[in-house]
Amino acid sequence: MAWFLVKRALALALTLLAASLLVFGVLEVLPGDPALLILGVNAREDTLAALRESMGLDQPALWRYLTWIGDLLRGRFADSLTYDVPVSELLLPRLAVSGPLALLSLTLAVALALPLGVLAAARRGRITDTAIMGASQIGIAVPNFWLGILLVLLFAVSLRWLPAGGFPGWDAGLGAGLAALLMPAVALALPQAAILTRVTRSAVLEVLGEDYMRTARAKGLSRGEALWRHGLRNAMIPVVTIMGLQFSFLLAGTIIIENVFNLPGVGRLVFQAISQRDLVVVRDVVVLLAATVGVVNFLVDLSYALLDPRLRHGAGAGSGRHG
Amino acid sequence: MASPRRLSAAGWIGAAIAAVVILTALVSLVWTPHDPTVMDVANKLSGPGAAHPLGTDHFGRDTLSQLMVGARVSIAVSVVAVGLGVGLGVPLGLLAAARRGWIDEAVMRFNDLAFAFPALLTAVLITALLGPGAINAILAIGLFNIPVFARVARGAALPLWKRPFIQAARLAGRGRTRISLDHILPNIAGTLIVQATIQFALAILAEAGLSYLGLGSQPPEVSWGRMLNEAQTFLFLEPRLAVLPGLAIVLTVLGLNLLGDGLRDRLDPRLETGLETRREGG
Amino acid sequence: MALLDIRDLTVTRPGAAPGAPPAPLLDGVSLTLDRGGALGLVGESGCGKSLTALAVMALLPAGLRAGGSVLLDGEDLLTASERRLCALRGRRMAMVFQEPMTALNPVRTIGDQVAEGPRHHLGLSRRAAREHARAVLDRVGLDPARVSPDSYPHALSGGQRQRAVIAIAVACGPALLIADEPTTALDVATQARILDLILDLVTDEGLALLMISHDLGVVAETARDMAVMYAGRIVETGPTARVLAAPRHPYTAGLMAARPQHDRGRPGQPLAAIPGVVPPPGARPPGCAFADRCARADAVCRTRPVLAGEPGGRHRAACHHPVEPPA
Ligand SMILES: Nc1ncnc2c1ncn2[C@@H]1O[C@H](COP(=O)(O)OP(=O)(O)O)[C@@H](O)[C@H]1O
Ligand code: SF4
Ligand SMILES: [Mg+2]
């Protein structure tokens, strides 16, 4: 178990290293001079040079990379090019929006997908199954931002139950904050729930064909009891994998959804930073997002170990000794 | 039992929807009810009627014509993007399967890295930094199709290399490249077509997303995502403008997914799930 | 009344194409087993032995249909309600499967898996069921002091896993134990020990045993009566000693001849091949299904169906030209 975790942690560190190099490299080779950006095209050459020097832009690339990473690791963020404050100050209040949004939508997606997927598998080939699969097929085809627009049309414009967009801040109370996040979360969650439902269904169907399910039935357990006690935990392993992947889809989805609902979140921050060529913000936020994805996948690996004792005890899955 | 299975009813429906969308796009090349870019401010935001079957937008442009041309843009962008993924990803996957060893390892690590980034985020990054526009949207979407096809091609090719007829070809002294092209590629073509259908649907969603953000095709070009972007301003006045392009996207993606699932069932009834990038494919 | 009375059991699978006739997988299988008795069922792989067992447990794979009757204590299992069947499975009849590697749930401890039946059927509390499971595991040779009931299956050897599967089967004291090739997946030394365990349990608990094997040696060791199955039909039945001493069906004779001579009575060797293969369901000839592989086959064999022998103590073979017993 310990070895498994160490290996996973090492893989995570390597991925992050590669990701930060990639982001840095891409921003390095792309056109766009930060000094020029700050001072404008009409700036004098000597002013530009002075600014470049004070920003460290005249240093070799490797040195700047190491400084950047070293500072990040010590929790020190450089100043944004457009806002003149450290990136961390821009980031924190926005994380307080995007974090709850991503969590809320993942929760919604799971709460919807797991029961529906299990139900569809248990009723395989019957009308319930067909209906659930049909709905999920449509759900997969719906762009989340368009779903967001439809939700606004229905709940904000026609029914006037929820605000059409914006975020009042958590100071306005938990209820007001959640009300502002509800529609964006649903818009993000439904298409993901549609995918997760299909994954759950096929994972459960797979498990239903396993020998140990027959053993459970031979004990006298009913179909439902056997599925509940012996099938679900095994079926969860692929489902959790997909959930981990979906988290990164959700993160990316916030870029669009926060634009639809005008939410002051990380997605909107990175989108604006990109449009304004605020490369300092871009690289920090992108690495942060990659780190989040990496950590979530690490947690997914951890949950495998909880779900599957074979990993917990260090034996390879499916290995067995005769004799 | 081994006889080729027929396409399911859902598969046929998907094929029909896809055919209608493609046909619409083709027709729009030679004919649309109106010029989709011509403004007619006198008739702006008019509802469906005889002159404009689906009404007009805030500049008085004909919505039906815009939808037809939008189909063309969506399809063109997606075809090229998926083509990019196939063109670069499949050779990589074939190479990895044929050579194994460090080449295989390198290709797979590159894939893992690509999957570590949220695709949309990177697409936004690329289009924003290279500048918005259809070409850069194609690049950004195509980039993410490379690892997908590399993985699928490798996963499908690996078991083939153990099959007797491939072994025989190797014993006959044929090179790995020749075998990959002559024997492996035809045998994994079905799997690749299925994946291409699914990626095509995803590319349409991605293009719509980028254009909605203003990063895809630029005015005066018309695309479904752009229409949604512009419609949002008039959401309260004219919801129709936001609903119609979305329906077009949903219908197209739905059709492609149904077709993809149908083809996959026909190819291999054991596979199911409508998953996009199958991570465990390799 | 026999404990288990299988009469004219047929299992069919729906036709491959719509409109095609359903293919029979089992065709008129009749067997009886008395309380405390032991019946061996042999035949090559694919003859329908496992399907027979699953039909008795009413656990046929989805899509297969059973006809005829399977009477347990006079009660027809084929028409019993699912509720009733759940009450019978594990309590009155139990089954040990061929693959100990996959028959256990990898994510639950063996103690848990053994305790489940007793909780379900005997209404034991969680604690009492745990204690019961420890005792049963001890009984099948998994001494809790050495092999913890809290072990997961992956930590056990193949033989230990099969003992755990047997523990699950006998935990509620069933009257009928079906063992479907319980030793096939094990190495030779372990095979013998598992067979000994099954025989012990049968004698001690007075279980009736339906021992399924493709290995005549296993049947010779464990069963007083035997039945030989070929292509979904019973082709020969009788007391094991008499059948093995003087097989009357050419298929049985072929099985015997194919056995290696040096290890008589020792299990472990798979049947050496009789030339040819078992005809797949749906492609069985109109006459005797064995005709393509039989040296004695003639025109009659190929066209006229052979009548199945009545089950019972007497030695019978379904053959137009049975092998004559040696004078
Ligand atoms: N679920 C199923 N669907 C269709 N045919 C099956 C199924 N299970 C078994 N069969 C067929 O039934 C025949 C008997 O199988 P089985 O009882 O497993 O044989 P045995 O246990 O004697 O090796 C085989 O020809 C097999 O292909
Ligand atoms: S009936 Fe004929 S073919 Fe069949 S076993 Fe007897 S002799 Fe052989
Ligand atoms: Mg069998």
PDB file of N, CA and C in Angstrom, chain A residues 118-199:
ATOM      1  N   VAL A 118     -27.521   2.163 -12.283  1.00  0.00           N
ATOM      2  CA  VAL A 118     -27.799   0.858 -11.673  1.00  0.00           C
ATOM      3  C   VAL A 118     -29.191   0.384 -12.086  1.00  0.00           C
ATOM      4  N   LEU A 119     -30.132   1.315 -12.051  1.00  0.00           N
ATOM      5  CA  LEU A 119     -31.507   0.961 -12.424  1.00  0.00           C
ATOM      6  C   LEU A 119     -31.556   0.464 -13.867  1.00  0.00           C
ATOM      7  N   ALA A 120     -30.883   1.182 -14.762  1.00  0.00           N
ATOM      8  CA  ALA A 120     -30.896   0.790 -16.172  1.00  0.00           C
ATOM      9  C   ALA A 120     -30.296  -0.601 -16.343  1.00  0.00           C
ATOM     10  N   ALA A 121     -29.209  -0.875 -15.619  1.00  0.00           N
ATOM     11  CA  ALA A 121     -28.574  -2.192 -15.736  1.00  0.00           C
ATOM     12  C   ALA A 121     -29.487  -3.279 -15.195  1.00  0.00           C
ATOM     13  N   ALA A 122     -30.111  -2.996 -14.051  1.00  0.00           N
ATOM     14  CA  ALA A 122     -30.980  -4.007 -13.438  1.00  0.00           C
ATOM     15  C   ALA A 122     -32.185  -4.296 -14.329  1.00  0.00           C
ATOM     16  N   ARG A 123     -32.637  -3.310 -15.069  1.00  0.00           N
ATOM     17  CA  ARG A 123     -33.806  -3.488 -15.952  1.00  0.00           C
ATOM     18  C   ARG A 123     -33.376  -3.611 -17.397  1.00  0.00           C
ATOM     19  N   ARG A 124     -32.223  -4.154 -17.621  1.00  0.00           N
ATOM     20  CA  ARG A 124     -31.644  -4.200 -18.957  1.00  0.00           C
ATOM     21  C   ARG A 124     -32.644  -4.673 -20.012  1.00  0.00           C
ATOM     22  N   GLY A 125     -32.715  -3.914 -21.106  1.00  0.00           N
ATOM     23  CA  GLY A 125     -33.553  -4.313 -22.226  1.00  0.00           C
ATOM     24  C   GLY A 125     -35.017  -3.982 -22.036  1.00  0.00           C
ATOM     25  N   ARG A 126     -35.408  -3.529 -20.824  1.00  0.00           N
ATOM     26  CA  ARG A 126     -36.813  -3.195 -20.639  1.00  0.00           C
ATOM     27  C   ARG A 126     -37.015  -1.707 -20.858  1.00  0.00           C
ATOM     28  N   ILE A 127     -38.262  -1.286 -20.711  1.00  0.00           N
ATOM     29  CA  ILE A 127     -38.606   0.078 -21.070  1.00  0.00           C
ATOM     30  C   ILE A 127     -37.859   1.102 -20.218  1.00  0.00           C
ATOM     31  N   THR A 128     -37.669   0.805 -18.919  1.00  0.00           N
ATOM     32  CA  THR A 128     -36.934   1.730 -18.051  1.00  0.00           C
ATOM     33  C   THR A 128     -35.528   1.955 -18.588  1.00  0.00           C
ATOM     34  N   ASP A 129     -34.875   0.855 -18.939  1.00  0.00           N
ATOM     35  CA  ASP A 129     -33.517   0.920 -19.478  1.00  0.00           C
ATOM     36  C   ASP A 129     -33.488   1.767 -20.746  1.00  0.00           C
ATOM     37  N   THR A 130     -34.400   1.463 -21.645  1.00  0.00           N
ATOM     38  CA  THR A 130     -34.435   2.195 -22.914  1.00  0.00           C
ATOM     39  C   THR A 130     -34.640   3.692 -22.671  1.00  0.00           C
ATOM     40  N   ALA A 131     -35.551   4.011 -21.742  1.00  0.00           N
ATOM     41  CA  ALA A 131     -35.831   5.423 -21.466  1.00  0.00           C
ATOM     42  C   ALA A 131     -34.593   6.106 -20.891  1.00  0.00           C
ATOM     43  N   ILE A 132     -33.949   5.470 -19.928  1.00  0.00           N
ATOM     44  CA  ILE A 132     -32.776   6.089 -19.296  1.00  0.00           C
ATOM     45  C   ILE A 132     -31.650   6.251 -20.321  1.00  0.00           C
ATOM     46  N   MET A 133     -31.437   5.215 -21.120  1.00  0.00           N
ATOM     47  CA  MET A 133     -30.370   5.297 -22.114  1.00  0.00           C
ATOM     48  C   MET A 133     -30.677   6.358 -23.166  1.00  0.00           C
ATOM     49  N   GLY A 134     -31.951   6.459 -23.549  1.00  0.00           N
ATOM     50  CA  GLY A 134     -32.326   7.479 -24.529  1.00  0.00           C
ATOM     51  C   GLY A 134     -32.072   8.871 -23.979  1.00  0.00           C
ATOM     52  N   ALA A 135     -32.504   9.074 -22.730  1.00  0.00           N
ATOM     53  CA  ALA A 135     -32.302  10.391 -22.112  1.00  0.00           C
ATOM     54  C   ALA A 135     -30.819  10.698 -22.012  1.00  0.00           C
ATOM     55  N   SER A 136     -30.015   9.708 -21.675  1.00  0.00           N
ATOM     56  CA  SER A 136     -28.588   9.984 -21.516  1.00  0.00           C
ATOM     57  C   SER A 136     -27.952  10.274 -22.871  1.00  0.00           C
ATOM     58  N   GLN A 137     -28.462   9.614 -23.902  1.00  0.00           N
ATOM     59  CA  GLN A 137     -27.935   9.879 -25.248  1.00  0.00           C
ATOM     60  C   GLN A 137     -28.166  11.351 -25.618  1.00  0.00           C
ATOM     61  N   ILE A 138     -29.340  11.856 -25.264  1.00  0.00           N
ATOM     62  CA  ILE A 138     -29.618  13.272 -25.530  1.00  0.00           C
ATOM     63  C   ILE A 138     -28.754  14.152 -24.637  1.00  0.00           C
ATOM     64  N   GLY A 139     -28.633  13.755 -23.357  1.00  0.00           N
ATOM     65  CA  GLY A 139     -27.846  14.543 -22.414  1.00  0.00           C
ATOM     66  C   GLY A 139     -26.412  14.732 -22.876  1.00  0.00           C
ATOM     67  N   ILE A 140     -25.840  13.681 -23.483  1.00  0.00           N
ATOM     68  CA  ILE A 140     -24.462  13.775 -23.946  1.00  0.00           C
ATOM     69  C   ILE A 140     -24.347  14.785 -25.084  1.00  0.00           C
ATOM     70  N   ALA A 141     -25.429  14.907 -25.874  1.00  0.00           N
ATOM     71  CA  ALA A 141     -25.374  15.766 -27.061  1.00  0.00           C
ATOM     72  C   ALA A 141     -25.607  17.242 -26.740  1.00  0.00           C
ATOM     73  N   VAL A 142     -26.043  17.528 -25.500  1.00  0.00           N
ATOM     74  CA  VAL A 142     -26.382  18.920 -25.180  1.00  0.00           C
ATOM     75  C   VAL A 142     -25.141  19.676 -24.721  1.00  0.00           C
ATOM     76  N   PRO A 143     -24.782  20.781 -25.378  1.00  0.00           N
ATOM     77  CA  PRO A 143     -23.655  21.586 -24.898  1.00  0.00           C
ATOM     78  C   PRO A 143     -24.045  22.231 -23.570  1.00  0.00           C
ATOM     79  N   ASN A 144     -23.131  22.181 -22.602  1.00  0.00           N
ATOM     80  CA  ASN A 144     -23.526  22.665 -21.267  1.00  0.00           C
ATOM     81  C   ASN A 144     -23.877  24.155 -21.282  1.00  0.00           C
ATOM     82  N   PHE A 145     -23.203  24.930 -22.143  1.00  0.00           N
ATOM     83  CA  PHE A 145     -23.511  26.366 -22.116  1.00  0.00           C
ATOM     84  C   PHE A 145     -24.890  26.642 -22.685  1.00  0.00           C
ATOM     85  N   TRP A 146     -25.310  25.832 -23.661  1.00  0.00           N
ATOM     86  CA  TRP A 146     -26.656  26.026 -24.198  1.00  0.00           C
ATOM     87  C   TRP A 146     -27.709  25.613 -23.162  1.00  0.00           C
ATOM     88  N   LEU A 147     -27.407  24.517 -22.456  1.00  0.00           N
ATOM     89  CA  LEU A 147     -28.290  24.104 -21.366  1.00  0.00           C
ATOM     90  C   LEU A 147     -28.407  25.244 -20.357  1.00  0.00           C
ATOM     91  N   GLY A 148     -27.275  25.897 -20.075  1.00  0.00           N
ATOM     92  CA  GLY A 148     -27.293  27.042 -19.172  1.00  0.00           C
ATOM     93  C   GLY A 148     -28.232  28.129 -19.671  1.00  0.00           C
ATOM     94  N   ILE A 149     -28.142  28.416 -20.968  1.00  0.00           N
ATOM     95  CA  ILE A 149     -29.015  29.444 -21.543  1.00  0.00           C
ATOM     96  C   ILE A 149     -30.486  29.039 -21.404  1.00  0.00           C
ATOM     97  N   LEU A 150     -30.776  27.773 -21.691  1.00  0.00           N
ATOM     98  CA  LEU A 150     -32.161  27.302 -21.573  1.00  0.00           C
ATOM     99  C   LEU A 150     -32.655  27.428 -20.133  1.00  0.00           C
ATOM    100  N   LEU A 151     -31.775  27.069 -19.185  1.00  0.00           N
ATOM    101  CA  LEU A 151     -32.166  27.166 -17.773  1.00  0.00           C
ATOM    102  C   LEU A 151     -32.467  28.616 -17.411  1.00  0.00           C
ATOM    103  N   VAL A 152     -31.641  29.525 -17.904  1.00  0.00           N
ATOM    104  CA  VAL A 152     -31.894  30.946 -17.639  1.00  0.00           C
ATOM    105  C   VAL A 152     -33.251  31.347 -18.204  1.00  0.00           C
ATOM    106  N   LEU A 153     -33.502  30.916 -19.460  1.00  0.00           N
ATOM    107  CA  LEU A 153     -34.787  31.256 -20.087  1.00  0.00           C
ATOM    108  C   LEU A 153     -35.946  30.762 -19.237  1.00  0.00           C
ATOM    109  N   LEU A 154     -35.814  29.528 -18.717  1.00  0.00           N
ATOM    110  CA  LEU A 154     -36.933  28.941 -17.990  1.00  0.00           C
ATOM    111  C   LEU A 154     -37.045  29.502 -16.571  1.00  0.00           C
ATOM    112  N   PHE A 155     -35.945  29.413 -15.808  1.00  0.00           N
ATOM    113  CA  PHE A 155     -36.062  29.695 -14.379  1.00  0.00           C
ATOM    114  C   PHE A 155     -35.842  31.167 -14.025  1.00  0.00           C
ATOM    115  N   ALA A 156     -35.132  31.885 -14.881  1.00  0.00           N
ATOM    116  CA  ALA A 156     -34.903  33.294 -14.551  1.00  0.00           C
ATOM    117  C   ALA A 156     -35.861  34.196 -15.312  1.00  0.00           C
ATOM    118  N   VAL A 157     -36.040  33.913 -16.624  1.00  0.00           N
ATOM    119  CA  VAL A 157     -36.871  34.797 -17.431  1.00  0.00           C
ATOM    120  C   VAL A 157     -38.355  34.475 -17.254  1.00  0.00           C
ATOM    121  N   SER A 158     -38.723  33.200 -17.446  1.00  0.00           N
ATOM    122  CA  SER A 158     -40.151  32.869 -17.401  1.00  0.00           C
ATOM    123  C   SER A 158     -40.660  32.753 -15.968  1.00  0.00           C
ATOM    124  N   LEU A 159     -39.993  31.929 -15.168  1.00  0.00           N
ATOM    125  CA  LEU A 159     -40.526  31.657 -13.836  1.00  0.00           C
ATOM    126  C   LEU A 159     -40.024  32.637 -12.787  1.00  0.00           C
ATOM    127  N   ARG A 160     -38.896  33.279 -13.060  1.00  0.00           N
ATOM    128  CA  ARG A 160     -38.303  34.226 -12.119  1.00  0.00           C
ATOM    129  C   ARG A 160     -38.030  33.616 -10.758  1.00  0.00           C
ATOM    130  N   TRP A 161     -37.585  32.358 -10.742  1.00  0.00           N
ATOM    131  CA  TRP A 161     -37.285  31.714  -9.463  1.00  0.00           C
ATOM    132  C   TRP A 161     -35.852  31.974  -9.029  1.00  0.00           C
ATOM    133  N   LEU A 162     -34.953  32.072 -10.019  1.00  0.00           N
ATOM    134  CA  LEU A 162     -33.529  32.164  -9.705  1.00  0.00           C
ATOM    135  C   LEU A 162     -32.926  33.349 -10.450  1.00  0.00           C
ATOM    136  N   PRO A 163     -31.829  33.883  -9.918  1.00  0.00           N
ATOM    137  CA  PRO A 163     -31.165  34.981 -10.616  1.00  0.00           C
ATOM    138  C   PRO A 163     -30.585  34.497 -11.949  1.00  0.00           C
ATOM    139  N   ALA A 164     -30.594  35.362 -12.967  1.00  0.00           N
ATOM    140  CA  ALA A 164     -30.133  34.981 -14.296  1.00  0.00           C
ATOM    141  C   ALA A 164     -28.621  34.857 -14.350  1.00  0.00           C
ATOM    142  N   GLY A 165     -27.926  35.474 -13.432  1.00  0.00           N
ATOM    143  CA  GLY A 165     -26.471  35.384 -13.444  1.00  0.00           C
ATOM    144  C   GLY A 165     -25.896  36.251 -12.357  1.00  0.00           C
ATOM    145  N   GLY A 166     -24.567  36.311 -12.312  1.00  0.00           N
ATOM    146  CA  GLY A 166     -23.911  37.095 -11.282  1.00  0.00           C
ATOM    147  C   GLY A 166     -23.775  36.306  -9.997  1.00  0.00           C
ATOM    148  N   PHE A 167     -22.965  36.829  -9.100  1.00  0.00           N
ATOM    149  CA  PHE A 167     -22.751  36.143  -7.833  1.00  0.00           C
ATOM    150  C   PHE A 167     -22.734  37.186  -6.732  1.00  0.00           C
ATOM    151  N   PRO A 168     -23.618  37.037  -5.735  1.00  0.00           N
ATOM    152  CA  PRO A 168     -23.726  38.072  -4.691  1.00  0.00           C
ATOM    153  C   PRO A 168     -22.580  38.001  -3.691  1.00  0.00           C
ATOM    154  N   GLY A 169     -21.764  36.953  -3.742  1.00  0.00           N
ATOM    155  CA  GLY A 169     -20.709  36.798  -2.731  1.00  0.00           C
ATOM    156  C   GLY A 169     -21.243  35.986  -1.571  1.00  0.00           C
ATOM    157  N   TRP A 170     -20.347  35.261  -0.909  1.00  0.00           N
ATOM    158  CA  TRP A 170     -20.798  34.422   0.203  1.00  0.00           C
ATOM    159  C   TRP A 170     -21.242  35.275   1.379  1.00  0.00           C
ATOM    160  N   ASP A 171     -20.826  36.554   1.388  1.00  0.00           N
ATOM    161  CA  ASP A 171     -21.259  37.440   2.466  1.00  0.00           C
ATOM    162  C   ASP A 171     -22.771  37.609   2.462  1.00  0.00           C
ATOM    163  N   ALA A 172     -23.346  37.472   1.267  1.00  0.00           N
ATOM    164  CA  ALA A 172     -24.797  37.653   1.153  1.00  0.00           C
ATOM    165  C   ALA A 172     -25.557  36.473   1.753  1.00  0.00           C
ATOM    166  N   GLY A 173     -24.843  35.502   2.255  1.00  0.00           N
ATOM    167  CA  GLY A 173     -25.510  34.350   2.876  1.00  0.00           C
ATOM    168  C   GLY A 173     -25.363  33.116   2.034  1.00  0.00           C
ATOM    169  N   LEU A 174     -25.368  31.971   2.731  1.00  0.00           N
ATOM    170  CA  LEU A 174     -25.183  30.696   2.057  1.00  0.00           C
ATOM    171  C   LEU A 174     -26.278  30.458   1.021  1.00  0.00           C
ATOM    172  N   GLY A 175     -27.514  30.785   1.413  1.00  0.00           N
ATOM    173  CA  GLY A 175     -28.647  30.540   0.526  1.00  0.00           C
ATOM    174  C   GLY A 175     -28.522  31.312  -0.779  1.00  0.00           C
ATOM    175  N   ALA A 176     -28.201  32.592  -0.680  1.00  0.00           N
ATOM    176  CA  ALA A 176     -28.088  33.424  -1.882  1.00  0.00           C
ATOM    177  C   ALA A 176     -26.942  32.918  -2.757  1.00  0.00           C
ATOM    178  N   GLY A 177     -25.826  32.539  -2.115  1.00  0.00           N
ATOM    179  CA  GLY A 177     -24.688  32.027  -2.874  1.00  0.00           C
ATOM    180  C   GLY A 177     -25.050  30.755  -3.620  1.00  0.00           C
ATOM    181  N   LEU A 178     -25.681  29.822  -2.907  1.00  0.00           N
ATOM    182  CA  LEU A 178     -26.052  28.555  -3.547  1.00  0.00           C
ATOM    183  C   LEU A 178     -27.075  28.786  -4.650  1.00  0.00           C
ATOM    184  N   ALA A 179     -28.010  29.725  -4.410  1.00  0.00           N
ATOM    185  CA  ALA A 179     -29.015  30.004  -5.440  1.00  0.00           C
ATOM    186  C   ALA A 179     -28.342  30.475  -6.720  1.00  0.00           C
ATOM    187  N   ALA A 180     -27.277  31.269  -6.571  1.00  0.00           N
ATOM    188  CA  ALA A 180     -26.585  31.774  -7.755  1.00  0.00           C
ATOM    189  C   ALA A 180     -25.814  30.654  -8.447  1.00  0.00           C
ATOM    190  N   LEU A 181     -25.377  29.651  -7.679  1.00  0.00           N
ATOM    191  CA  LEU A 181     -24.582  28.566  -8.271  1.00  0.00           C
ATOM    192  C   LEU A 181     -25.441  27.420  -8.795  1.00  0.00           C
ATOM    193  N   LEU A 182     -26.720  27.391  -8.409  1.00  0.00           N
ATOM    194  CA  LEU A 182     -27.530  26.211  -8.705  1.00  0.00           C
ATOM    195  C   LEU A 182     -27.651  25.960 -10.211  1.00  0.00           C
ATOM    196  N   MET A 183     -28.101  26.950 -10.961  1.00  0.00           N
ATOM    197  CA  MET A 183     -28.280  26.732 -12.404  1.00  0.00           C
ATOM    198  C   MET A 183     -26.964  26.426 -13.110  1.00  0.00           C
ATOM    199  N   PRO A 184     -25.892  27.195 -12.835  1.00  0.00           N
ATOM    200  CA  PRO A 184     -24.624  26.820 -13.467  1.00  0.00           C
ATOM    201  C   PRO A 184     -24.217  25.385 -13.135  1.00  0.00           C
ATOM    202  N   ALA A 185     -24.437  24.978 -11.895  1.00  0.00           N
ATOM    203  CA  ALA A 185     -24.045  23.625 -11.503  1.00  0.00           C
ATOM    204  C   ALA A 185     -24.856  22.594 -12.262  1.00  0.00           C
ATOM    205  N   VAL A 186     -26.157  22.838 -12.386  1.00  0.00           N
ATOM    206  CA  VAL A 186     -27.001  21.888 -13.114  1.00  0.00           C
ATOM    207  C   VAL A 186     -26.572  21.817 -14.580  1.00  0.00           C
ATOM    208  N   ALA A 187     -26.297  22.986 -15.155  1.00  0.00           N
ATOM    209  CA  ALA A 187     -25.893  23.014 -16.562  1.00  0.00           C
ATOM    210  C   ALA A 187     -24.598  22.231 -16.776  1.00  0.00           C
ATOM    211  N   LEU A 188     -23.673  22.346 -15.840  1.00  0.00           N
ATOM    212  CA  LEU A 188     -22.431  21.583 -15.939  1.00  0.00           C
ATOM    213  C   LEU A 188     -22.672  20.107 -15.690  1.00  0.00           C
ATOM    214  N   ALA A 189     -23.570  19.824 -14.739  1.00  0.00           N
ATOM    215  CA  ALA A 189     -23.708  18.458 -14.245  1.00  0.00           C
ATOM    216  C   ALA A 189     -24.447  17.542 -15.217  1.00  0.00           C
ATOM    217  N   LEU A 190     -25.504  18.045 -15.853  1.00  0.00           N
ATOM    218  CA  LEU A 190     -26.356  17.124 -16.611  1.00  0.00           C
ATOM    219  C   LEU A 190     -25.614  16.379 -17.724  1.00  0.00           C
ATOM    220  N   PRO A 191     -24.856  17.067 -18.579  1.00  0.00           N
ATOM    221  CA  PRO A 191     -24.148  16.302 -19.611  1.00  0.00           C
ATOM    222  C   PRO A 191     -23.162  15.289 -19.018  1.00  0.00           C
ATOM    223  N   GLN A 192     -22.501  15.671 -17.914  1.00  0.00           N
ATOM    224  CA  GLN A 192     -21.580  14.721 -17.275  1.00  0.00           C
ATOM    225  C   GLN A 192     -22.351  13.566 -16.662  1.00  0.00           C
ATOM    226  N   ALA A 193     -23.501  13.863 -16.072  1.00  0.00           N
ATOM    227  CA  ALA A 193     -24.328  12.809 -15.491  1.00  0.00           C
ATOM    228  C   ALA A 193     -24.744  11.820 -16.575  1.00  0.00           C
ATOM    229  N   ALA A 194     -25.019  12.337 -17.769  1.00  0.00           N
ATOM    230  CA  ALA A 194     -25.433  11.461 -18.863  1.00  0.00           C
ATOM    231  C   ALA A 194     -24.322  10.458 -19.187  1.00  0.00           C
ATOM    232  N   ILE A 195     -23.087  10.956 -19.228  1.00  0.00           N
ATOM    233  CA  ILE A 195     -21.960  10.054 -19.506  1.00  0.00           C
ATOM    234  C   ILE A 195     -21.799   9.053 -18.367  1.00  0.00           C
ATOM    235  N   LEU A 196     -21.842   9.574 -17.140  1.00  0.00           N
ATOM    236  CA  LEU A 196     -21.609   8.723 -15.977  1.00  0.00           C
ATOM    237  C   LEU A 196     -22.684   7.643 -15.852  1.00  0.00           C
ATOM    238  N   THR A 197     -23.916   7.975 -16.246  1.00  0.00           N
ATOM    239  CA  THR A 197     -24.987   6.981 -16.198  1.00  0.00           C
ATOM    240  C   THR A 197     -24.639   5.793 -17.098  1.00  0.00           C
ATOM    241  N   ARG A 198     -24.143   6.103 -18.280  1.00  0.00           N
ATOM    242  CA  ARG A 198     -23.803   5.020 -19.216  1.00  0.00           C
ATOM    243  C   ARG A 198     -22.645   4.192 -18.690  1.00  0.00           C
ATOM    244  N   VAL A 199     -21.668   4.878 -18.111  1.00  0.00           N
ATOM    245  CA  VAL A 199     -20.531   4.136 -17.558  1.00  0.00           C
ATOM    246  C   VAL A 199     -20.991   3.225 -16.427  1.00  0.00           C
TER     247      VAL A 199
END
